[in-house]
CSV table of C-alpha atoms and ligand atoms in Angstrom, one decimal:
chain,number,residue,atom,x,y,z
W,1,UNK,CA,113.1,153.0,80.1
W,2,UNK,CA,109.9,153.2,78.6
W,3,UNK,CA,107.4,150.0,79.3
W,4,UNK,CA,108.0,148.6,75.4
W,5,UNK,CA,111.7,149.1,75.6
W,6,UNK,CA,111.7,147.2,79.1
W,7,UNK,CA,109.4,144.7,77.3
W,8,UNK,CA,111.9,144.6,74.9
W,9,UNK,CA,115.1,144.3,76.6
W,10,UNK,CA,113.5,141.5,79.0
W,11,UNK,CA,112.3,139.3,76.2
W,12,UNK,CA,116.3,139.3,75.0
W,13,UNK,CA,117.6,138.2,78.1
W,14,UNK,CA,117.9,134.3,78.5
W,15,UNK,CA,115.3,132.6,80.7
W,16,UNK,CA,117.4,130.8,82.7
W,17,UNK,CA,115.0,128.4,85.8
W,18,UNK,CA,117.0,127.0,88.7
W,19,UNK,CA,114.9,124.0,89.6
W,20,UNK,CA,115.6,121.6,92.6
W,21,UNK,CA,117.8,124.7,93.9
W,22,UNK,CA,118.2,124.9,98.1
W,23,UNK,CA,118.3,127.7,99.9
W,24,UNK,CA,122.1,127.7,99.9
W,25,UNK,CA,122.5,127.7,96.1
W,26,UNK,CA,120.6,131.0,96.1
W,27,UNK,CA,122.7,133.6,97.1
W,28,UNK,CA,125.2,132.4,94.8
W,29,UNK,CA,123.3,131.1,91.6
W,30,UNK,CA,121.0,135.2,92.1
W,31,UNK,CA,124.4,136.7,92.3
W,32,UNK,CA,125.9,135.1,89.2
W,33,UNK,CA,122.6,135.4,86.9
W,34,UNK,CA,122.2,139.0,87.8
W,35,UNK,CA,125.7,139.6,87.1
W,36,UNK,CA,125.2,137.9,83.5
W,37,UNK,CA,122.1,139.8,82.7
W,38,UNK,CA,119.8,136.5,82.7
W,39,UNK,CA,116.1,136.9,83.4
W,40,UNK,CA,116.2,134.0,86.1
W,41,UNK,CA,113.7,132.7,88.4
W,42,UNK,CA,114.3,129.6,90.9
W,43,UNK,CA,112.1,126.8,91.6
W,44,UNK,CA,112.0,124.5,94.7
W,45,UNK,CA,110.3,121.3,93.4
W,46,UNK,CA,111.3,119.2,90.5
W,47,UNK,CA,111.4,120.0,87.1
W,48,UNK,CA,108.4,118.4,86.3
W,49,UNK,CA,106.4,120.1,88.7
W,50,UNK,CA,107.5,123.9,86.7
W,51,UNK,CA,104.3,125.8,85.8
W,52,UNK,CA,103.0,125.8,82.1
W,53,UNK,CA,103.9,129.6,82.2
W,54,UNK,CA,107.6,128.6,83.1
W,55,UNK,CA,107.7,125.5,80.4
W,56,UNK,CA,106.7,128.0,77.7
W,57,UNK,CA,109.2,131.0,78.3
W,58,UNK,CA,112.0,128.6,79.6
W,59,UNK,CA,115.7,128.4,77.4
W,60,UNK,CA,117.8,126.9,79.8
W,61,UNK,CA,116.8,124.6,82.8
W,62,UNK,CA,118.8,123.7,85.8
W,63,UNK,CA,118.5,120.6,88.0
W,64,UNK,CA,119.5,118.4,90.3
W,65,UNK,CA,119.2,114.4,91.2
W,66,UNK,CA,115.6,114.4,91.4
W,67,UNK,CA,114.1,115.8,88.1
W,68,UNK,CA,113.0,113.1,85.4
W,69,UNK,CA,113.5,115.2,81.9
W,70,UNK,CA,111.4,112.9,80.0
W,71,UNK,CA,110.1,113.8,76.0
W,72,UNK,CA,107.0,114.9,77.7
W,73,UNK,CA,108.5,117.3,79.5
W,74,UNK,CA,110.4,118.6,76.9
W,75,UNK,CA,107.7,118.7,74.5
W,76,UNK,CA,105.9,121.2,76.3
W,77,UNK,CA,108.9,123.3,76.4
W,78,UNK,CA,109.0,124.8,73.2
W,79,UNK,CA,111.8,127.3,73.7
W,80,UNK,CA,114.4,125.3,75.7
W,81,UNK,CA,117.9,125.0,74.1
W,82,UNK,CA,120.2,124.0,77.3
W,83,UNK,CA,119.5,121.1,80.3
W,84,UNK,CA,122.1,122.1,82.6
W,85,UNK,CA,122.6,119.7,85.7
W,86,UNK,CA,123.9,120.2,88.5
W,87,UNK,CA,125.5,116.7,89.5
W,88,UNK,CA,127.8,114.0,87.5
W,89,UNK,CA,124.8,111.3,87.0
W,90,UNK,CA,122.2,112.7,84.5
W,91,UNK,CA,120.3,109.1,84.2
W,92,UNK,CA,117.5,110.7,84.7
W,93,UNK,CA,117.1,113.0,81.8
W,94,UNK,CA,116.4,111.4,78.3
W,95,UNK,CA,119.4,112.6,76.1
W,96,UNK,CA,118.1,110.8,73.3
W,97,UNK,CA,114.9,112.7,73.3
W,98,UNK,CA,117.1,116.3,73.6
W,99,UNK,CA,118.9,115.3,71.4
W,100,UNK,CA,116.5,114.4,68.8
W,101,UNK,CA,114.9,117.9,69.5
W,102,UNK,CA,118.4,120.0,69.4
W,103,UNK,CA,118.4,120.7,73.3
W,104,UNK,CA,122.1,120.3,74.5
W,105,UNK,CA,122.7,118.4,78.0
W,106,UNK,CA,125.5,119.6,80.3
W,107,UNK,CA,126.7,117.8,83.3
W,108,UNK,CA,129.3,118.3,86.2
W,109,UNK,CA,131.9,116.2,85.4
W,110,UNK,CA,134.1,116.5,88.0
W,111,UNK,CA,133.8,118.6,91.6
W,112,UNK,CA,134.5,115.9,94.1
W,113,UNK,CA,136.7,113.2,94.0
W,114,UNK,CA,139.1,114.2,97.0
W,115,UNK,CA,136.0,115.2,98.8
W,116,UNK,CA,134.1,111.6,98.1
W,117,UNK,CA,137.3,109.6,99.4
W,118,UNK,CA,137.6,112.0,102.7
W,119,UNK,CA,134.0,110.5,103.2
W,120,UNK,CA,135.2,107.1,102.6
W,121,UNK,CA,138.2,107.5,105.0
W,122,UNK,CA,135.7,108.7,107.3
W,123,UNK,CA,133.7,105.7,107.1
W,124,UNK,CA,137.0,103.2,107.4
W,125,UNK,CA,138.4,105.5,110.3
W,126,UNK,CA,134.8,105.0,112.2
W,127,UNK,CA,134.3,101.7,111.2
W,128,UNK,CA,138.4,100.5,112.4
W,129,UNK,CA,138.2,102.4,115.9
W,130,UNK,CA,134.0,102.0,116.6
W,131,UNK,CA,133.9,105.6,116.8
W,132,UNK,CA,130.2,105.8,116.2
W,133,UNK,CA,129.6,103.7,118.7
W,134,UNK,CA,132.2,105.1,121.2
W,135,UNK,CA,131.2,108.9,120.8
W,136,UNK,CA,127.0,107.5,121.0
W,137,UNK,CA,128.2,105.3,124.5
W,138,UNK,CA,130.6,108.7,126.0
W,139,UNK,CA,127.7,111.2,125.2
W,140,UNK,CA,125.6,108.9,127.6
W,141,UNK,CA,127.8,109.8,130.5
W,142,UNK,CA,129.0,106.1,130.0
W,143,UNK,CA,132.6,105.0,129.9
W,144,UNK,CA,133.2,101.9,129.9
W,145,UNK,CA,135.2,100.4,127.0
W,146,UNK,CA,134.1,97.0,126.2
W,147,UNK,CA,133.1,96.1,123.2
W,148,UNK,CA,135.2,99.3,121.6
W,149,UNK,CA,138.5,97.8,121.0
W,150,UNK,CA,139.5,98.8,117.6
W,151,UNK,CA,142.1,97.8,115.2
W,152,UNK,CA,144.9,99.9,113.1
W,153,UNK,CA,144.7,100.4,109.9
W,154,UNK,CA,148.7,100.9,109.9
W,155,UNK,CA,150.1,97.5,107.7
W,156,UNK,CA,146.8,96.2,107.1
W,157,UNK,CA,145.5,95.5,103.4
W,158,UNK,CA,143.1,97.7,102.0
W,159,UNK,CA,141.2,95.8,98.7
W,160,UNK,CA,140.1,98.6,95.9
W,161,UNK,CA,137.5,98.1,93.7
W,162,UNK,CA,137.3,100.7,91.1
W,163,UNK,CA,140.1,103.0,91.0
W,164,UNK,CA,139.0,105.9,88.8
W,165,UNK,CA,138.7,109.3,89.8
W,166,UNK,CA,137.5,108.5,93.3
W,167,UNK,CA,139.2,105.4,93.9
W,168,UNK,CA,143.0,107.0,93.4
W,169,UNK,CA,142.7,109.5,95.9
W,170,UNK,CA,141.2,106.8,98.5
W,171,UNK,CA,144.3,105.0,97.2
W,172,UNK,CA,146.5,108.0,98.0
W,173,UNK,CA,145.3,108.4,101.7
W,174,UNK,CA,145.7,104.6,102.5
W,175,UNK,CA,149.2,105.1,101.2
W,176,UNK,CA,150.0,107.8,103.5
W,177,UNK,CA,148.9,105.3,106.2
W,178,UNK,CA,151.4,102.6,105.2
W,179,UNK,CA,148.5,100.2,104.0
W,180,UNK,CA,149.3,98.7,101.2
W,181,UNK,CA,146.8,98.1,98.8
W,182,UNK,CA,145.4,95.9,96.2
W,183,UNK,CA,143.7,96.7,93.9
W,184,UNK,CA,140.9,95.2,91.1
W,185,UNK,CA,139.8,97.4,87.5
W,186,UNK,CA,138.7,96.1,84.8
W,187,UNK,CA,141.3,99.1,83.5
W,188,UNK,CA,144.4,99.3,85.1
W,189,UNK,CA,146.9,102.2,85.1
W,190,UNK,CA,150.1,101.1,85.6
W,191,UNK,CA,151.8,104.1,85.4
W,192,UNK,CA,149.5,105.2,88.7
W,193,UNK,CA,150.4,101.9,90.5
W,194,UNK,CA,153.8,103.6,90.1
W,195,UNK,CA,153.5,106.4,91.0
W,196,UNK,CA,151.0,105.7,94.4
W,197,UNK,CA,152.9,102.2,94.9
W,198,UNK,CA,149.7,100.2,94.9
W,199,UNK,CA,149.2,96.7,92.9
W,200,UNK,CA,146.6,95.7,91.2
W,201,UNK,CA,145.2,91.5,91.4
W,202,UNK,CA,142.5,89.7,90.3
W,203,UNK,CA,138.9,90.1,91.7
W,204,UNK,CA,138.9,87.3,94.2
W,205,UNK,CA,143.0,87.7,95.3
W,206,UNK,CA,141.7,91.4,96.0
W,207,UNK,CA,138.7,90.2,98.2
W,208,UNK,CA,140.4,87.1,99.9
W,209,UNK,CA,143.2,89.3,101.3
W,210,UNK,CA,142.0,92.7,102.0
W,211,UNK,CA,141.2,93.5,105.7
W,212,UNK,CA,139.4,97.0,104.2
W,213,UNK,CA,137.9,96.3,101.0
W,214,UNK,CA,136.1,99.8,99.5
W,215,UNK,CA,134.1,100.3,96.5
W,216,UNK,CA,134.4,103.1,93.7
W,217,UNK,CA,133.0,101.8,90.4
W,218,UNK,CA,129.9,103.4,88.9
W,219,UNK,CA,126.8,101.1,88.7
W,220,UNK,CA,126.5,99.3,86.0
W,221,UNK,CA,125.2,96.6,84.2
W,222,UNK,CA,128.5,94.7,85.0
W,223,UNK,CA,129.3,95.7,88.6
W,224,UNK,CA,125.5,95.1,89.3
W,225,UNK,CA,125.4,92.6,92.8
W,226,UNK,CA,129.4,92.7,91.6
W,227,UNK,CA,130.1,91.9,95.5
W,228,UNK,CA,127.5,89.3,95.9
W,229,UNK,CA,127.0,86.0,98.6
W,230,UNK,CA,129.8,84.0,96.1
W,231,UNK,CA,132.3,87.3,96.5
W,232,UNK,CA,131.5,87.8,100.5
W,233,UNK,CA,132.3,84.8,100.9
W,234,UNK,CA,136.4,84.9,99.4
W,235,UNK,CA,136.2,87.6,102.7
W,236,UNK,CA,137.7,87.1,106.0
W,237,UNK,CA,135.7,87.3,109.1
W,238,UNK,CA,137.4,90.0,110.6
W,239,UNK,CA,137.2,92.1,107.6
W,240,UNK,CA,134.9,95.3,106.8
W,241,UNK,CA,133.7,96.8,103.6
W,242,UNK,CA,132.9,100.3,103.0
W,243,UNK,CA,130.4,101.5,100.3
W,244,UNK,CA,130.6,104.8,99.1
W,245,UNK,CA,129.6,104.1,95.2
W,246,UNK,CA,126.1,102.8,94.6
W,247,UNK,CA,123.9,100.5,96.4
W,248,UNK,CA,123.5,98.0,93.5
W,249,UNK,CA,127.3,97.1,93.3
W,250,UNK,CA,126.7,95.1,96.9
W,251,UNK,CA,124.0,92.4,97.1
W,252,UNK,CA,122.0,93.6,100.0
W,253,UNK,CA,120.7,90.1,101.1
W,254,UNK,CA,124.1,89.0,101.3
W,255,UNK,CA,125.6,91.3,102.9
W,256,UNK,CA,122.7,91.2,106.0
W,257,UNK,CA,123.5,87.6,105.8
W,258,UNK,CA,127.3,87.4,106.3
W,259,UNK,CA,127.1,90.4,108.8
W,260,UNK,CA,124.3,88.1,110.5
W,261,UNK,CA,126.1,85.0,110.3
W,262,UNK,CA,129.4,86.6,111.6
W,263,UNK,CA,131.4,85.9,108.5
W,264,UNK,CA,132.0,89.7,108.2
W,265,UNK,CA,133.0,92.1,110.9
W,266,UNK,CA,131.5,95.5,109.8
W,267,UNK,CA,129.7,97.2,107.2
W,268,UNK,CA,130.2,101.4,106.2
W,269,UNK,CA,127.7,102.2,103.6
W,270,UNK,CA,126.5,105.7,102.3
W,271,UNK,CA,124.6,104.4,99.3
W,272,UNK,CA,121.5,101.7,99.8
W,273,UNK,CA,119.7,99.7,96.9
W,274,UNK,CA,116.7,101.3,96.6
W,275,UNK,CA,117.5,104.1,98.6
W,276,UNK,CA,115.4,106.5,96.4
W,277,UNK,CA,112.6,104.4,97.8
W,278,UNK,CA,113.6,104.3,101.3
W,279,UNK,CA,113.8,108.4,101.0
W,280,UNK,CA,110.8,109.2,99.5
W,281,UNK,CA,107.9,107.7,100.9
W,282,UNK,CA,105.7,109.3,97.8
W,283,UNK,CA,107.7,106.9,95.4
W,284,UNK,CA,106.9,104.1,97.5
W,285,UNK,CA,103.2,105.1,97.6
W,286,UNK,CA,102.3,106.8,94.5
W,287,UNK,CA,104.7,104.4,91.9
W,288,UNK,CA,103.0,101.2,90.8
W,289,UNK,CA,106.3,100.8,89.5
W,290,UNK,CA,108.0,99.9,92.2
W,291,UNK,CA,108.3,96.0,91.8
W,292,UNK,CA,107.9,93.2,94.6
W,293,UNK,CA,111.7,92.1,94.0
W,294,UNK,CA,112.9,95.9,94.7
W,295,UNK,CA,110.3,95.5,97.8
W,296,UNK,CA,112.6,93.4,99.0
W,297,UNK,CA,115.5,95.0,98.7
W,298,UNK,CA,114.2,97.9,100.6
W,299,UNK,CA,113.3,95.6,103.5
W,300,UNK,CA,117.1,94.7,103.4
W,301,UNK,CA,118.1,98.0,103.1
W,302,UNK,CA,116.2,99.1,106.1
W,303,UNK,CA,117.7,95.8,108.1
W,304,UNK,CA,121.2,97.1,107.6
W,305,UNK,CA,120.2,100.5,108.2
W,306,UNK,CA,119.2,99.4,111.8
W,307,UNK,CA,122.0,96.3,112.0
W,308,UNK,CA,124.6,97.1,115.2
W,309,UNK,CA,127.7,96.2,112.7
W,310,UNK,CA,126.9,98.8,110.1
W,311,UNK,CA,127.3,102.3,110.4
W,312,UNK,CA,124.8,104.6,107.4
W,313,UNK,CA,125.4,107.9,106.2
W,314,UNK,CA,122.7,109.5,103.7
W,315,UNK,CA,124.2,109.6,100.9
W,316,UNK,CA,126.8,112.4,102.0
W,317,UNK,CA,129.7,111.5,100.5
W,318,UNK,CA,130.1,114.0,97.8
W,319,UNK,CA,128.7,116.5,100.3
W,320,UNK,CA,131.1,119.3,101.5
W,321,UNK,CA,131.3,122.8,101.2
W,322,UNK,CA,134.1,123.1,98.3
W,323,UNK,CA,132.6,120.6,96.3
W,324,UNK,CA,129.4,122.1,96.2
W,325,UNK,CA,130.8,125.5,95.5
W,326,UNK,CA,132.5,123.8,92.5
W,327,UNK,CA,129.4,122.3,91.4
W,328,UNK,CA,127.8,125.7,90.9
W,329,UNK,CA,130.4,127.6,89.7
W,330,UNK,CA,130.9,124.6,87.0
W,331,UNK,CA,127.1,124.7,86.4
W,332,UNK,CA,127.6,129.0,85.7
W,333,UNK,CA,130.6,128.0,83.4
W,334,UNK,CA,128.0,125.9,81.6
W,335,UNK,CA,125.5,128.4,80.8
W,336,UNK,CA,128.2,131.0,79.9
W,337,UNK,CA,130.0,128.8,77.5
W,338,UNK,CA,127.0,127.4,76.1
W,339,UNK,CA,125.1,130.8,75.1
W,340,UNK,CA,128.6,132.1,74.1
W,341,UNK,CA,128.3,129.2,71.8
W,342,UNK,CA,131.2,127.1,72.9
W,343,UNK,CA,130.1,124.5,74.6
W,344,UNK,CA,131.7,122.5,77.7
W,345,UNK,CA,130.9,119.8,79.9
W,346,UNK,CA,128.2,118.2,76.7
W,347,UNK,CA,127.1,114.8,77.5
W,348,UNK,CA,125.9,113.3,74.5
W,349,UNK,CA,124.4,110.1,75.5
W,350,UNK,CA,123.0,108.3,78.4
W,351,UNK,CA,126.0,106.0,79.9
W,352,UNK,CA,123.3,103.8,81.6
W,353,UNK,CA,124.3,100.6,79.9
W,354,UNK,CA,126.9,101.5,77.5
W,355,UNK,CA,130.0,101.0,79.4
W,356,UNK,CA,129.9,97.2,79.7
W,357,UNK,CA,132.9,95.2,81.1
W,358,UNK,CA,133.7,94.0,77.8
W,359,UNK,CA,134.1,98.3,76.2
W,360,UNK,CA,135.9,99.0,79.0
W,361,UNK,CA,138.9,96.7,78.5
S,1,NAD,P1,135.5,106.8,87.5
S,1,NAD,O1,134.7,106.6,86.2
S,1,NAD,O2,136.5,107.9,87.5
S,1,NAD,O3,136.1,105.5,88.1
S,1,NAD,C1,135.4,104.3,88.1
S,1,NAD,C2,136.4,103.2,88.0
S,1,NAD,O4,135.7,101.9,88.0
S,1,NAD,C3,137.2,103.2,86.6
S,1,NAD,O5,138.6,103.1,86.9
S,1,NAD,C4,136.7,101.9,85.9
S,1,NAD,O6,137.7,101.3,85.1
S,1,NAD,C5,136.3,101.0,87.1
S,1,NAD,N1,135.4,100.0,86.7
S,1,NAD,C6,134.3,100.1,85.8
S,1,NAD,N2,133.7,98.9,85.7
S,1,NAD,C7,134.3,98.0,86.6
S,1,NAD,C8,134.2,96.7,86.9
S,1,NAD,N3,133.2,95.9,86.4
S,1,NAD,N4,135.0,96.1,87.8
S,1,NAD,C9,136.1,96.9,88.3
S,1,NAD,N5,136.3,98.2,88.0
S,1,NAD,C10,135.4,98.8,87.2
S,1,NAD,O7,134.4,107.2,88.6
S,1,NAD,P2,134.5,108.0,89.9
S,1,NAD,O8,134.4,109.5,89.7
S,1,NAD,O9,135.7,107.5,90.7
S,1,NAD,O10,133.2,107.6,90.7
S,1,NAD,C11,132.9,106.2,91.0
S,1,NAD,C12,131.5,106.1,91.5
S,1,NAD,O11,131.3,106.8,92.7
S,1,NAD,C13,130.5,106.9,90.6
S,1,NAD,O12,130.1,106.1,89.5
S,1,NAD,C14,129.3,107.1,91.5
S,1,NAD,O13,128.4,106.0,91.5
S,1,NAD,C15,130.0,107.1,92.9
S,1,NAD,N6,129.8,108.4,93.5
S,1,NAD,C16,129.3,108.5,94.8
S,1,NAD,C17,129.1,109.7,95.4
S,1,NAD,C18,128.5,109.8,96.8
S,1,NAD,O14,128.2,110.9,97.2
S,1,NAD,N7,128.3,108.7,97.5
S,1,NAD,C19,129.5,110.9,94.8
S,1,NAD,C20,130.2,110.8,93.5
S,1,NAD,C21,130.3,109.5,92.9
């Protein structure tokens, strides 16, 4: 091919950047834009860290959790058509703003709700028979068992808050464990109480009686501190809760203080308020933002972090091999169906805010 042909041909293929992408995604995400004749190039950091050679020449941009897509960004992006990102929460790109300058937004809309309730079982399985604690003391060469005594699951109530996508297969695995289970929406489905014999009751019925209570709504304005001191307080003593949603749904502050004052027997948490603070230490330095109210919270958040009754995983939940395979191989579809000019997984709007208790009944 002679140099102006290959000039030629490469300015026709789509510029497709992989931003925020691990060394994992790369074998597949090289394999896939090779194959579809894209003229792709990867970038580690954040998507507002791309070079003003890449913001001029890219058409479709990739990211994950940790890119803020902002109008400045996208202003000096002349040619991009497609946001494409690689996770179900996209609260960090300003839809508005693509919209308003005729870039579509894609999302992952589903890739993990069995593999997000494994987590949790995980979580209610280690929190019921102290097996982070057990496996920490027997790795010590030390045996002894007091202080490990555990309790089944089998009979006991679990209390659901939340059962969407995530929440129904939770509900599905405590079935098959003869719990029973109660559970609080603000939008039932009867038809899946049915069908996965589960009830649904009111808010503080759920919380009063439930020996396991988990968590599965998003975060929003109306499940914000949605389990606060008032809430703990409907809980028995012996009881644990497991957090596998988002950080803001559980008042941190009073959840270190019924722990602490023995009015709750455990804690499982893989979500923190604040947590993006807590992770990165820049945002905590650089961000002037960062207010003294959410200063506080990530004071709790590191008290419960350290607390003997609570057990932490980072954030994890969503994090096994399937699920990430399906969040690139979704991602792919997107770009395929987008330039083919049939878009799929379009979000159109930020949620943040939208869905309000009231809209969802
Ligand atoms: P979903 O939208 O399918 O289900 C959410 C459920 O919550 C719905 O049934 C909805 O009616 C209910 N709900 C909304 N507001 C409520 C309120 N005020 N009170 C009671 N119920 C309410 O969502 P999903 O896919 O099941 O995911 C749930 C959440 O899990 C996500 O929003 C996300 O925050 C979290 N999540 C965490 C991880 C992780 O790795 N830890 C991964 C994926 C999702």
């Amino acid at each position: 091919m002679t140099e102006e042909k290959e000039t030629v041909a490469k300015s026709e293929r789509t510029k497709v950047i992989w931003a925020e992408a691990s060394s994992w995604e790369h074998d597949y995400l090289t394999e896939q834009s090779k194959a579809a004749g894209w003229d792709y190039s990867f970038v580690d950091g954040l998507a507002e860290e791309l070079s003003a050679k890449d913001r001029k020449a890219v058409q479709v941009l990739s990211c994950f959790i940790g890119s803020t897509v902002d109008a400045k960004l996208l202003d000096s992006c002349p040619n991009l058509k497609l946001i494409t990102n690689r996770s179900t929460g996209y609260d960090r790109i300003d839809v508005a703003a693509c919209n308003e300058r005729g870039i579509t937004v894609c999302n992952v809309p589903r890739y993990g709700e069995n593999t997000v309730a494994e987590h949790t079982f995980g979580l209610i399985l280690a929190l019921s028979r102290n097996i982070y604690q057990a496996v920490d003391r027997a790795k010590r060469g030390d045996f002894s068992t007091d202080g490990l005594r555990g309790f089944d699951l089998y009979g006991k109530t679990l209390g659901l808050i939340g059962a969407g996508s995530i929440g129904l297969h939770v509900i599905r695995m405590a079935r098959a464990l003869n719990m029973r289970v109660l559970v609080y929406d603000v939008r039932p489905q009867r038809l899946m109480a049915e069908v996965l014999t589960f009830e649904y009751a009111d808010l503080e019925t759920v919380l009063s009686e439930a020996d396991v209570l988990t968590i599965h709504t998003p975060l929003l304005p109306s499940t914000y501190h949605l389990v606060d001191a008032g809430k703990l307080a409907l809980m028995k003593p012996s009881a644990v809760i497991i957090n596998t949603s988002r950080g803001g749904v559980v008042d941190s502050a009073a959840l270190l203080d019924a722990l602490n004052s023995n009015r709750l027997a455990g804690a499982a948490l893989d979500v923190l308020e604040c947590e993006e603070v807590i992770t990165e230490d820049r945002v905590l330095l650089e961000d002037d933002t960062v207010s003294p109210a959410d200063l506080f919270m990530v004071v709790d958040s590191y008290k419960l972090m350290h607390h003997p009754k609570v057990i932490i995983t980072p954030h994890i939940a969503f994090y096994s091999q399937e699920a990430l395979q399906r969040i690139l191989a979704t991602t792919i579809d997107n770009v395929k169906s987008f330039l083919a000019g049939n878009t799929v997984s379009q979000v159109r709007e930020s949620t943040v805010g939208l869905a309000t208790e009231e809209e969802a009944k």
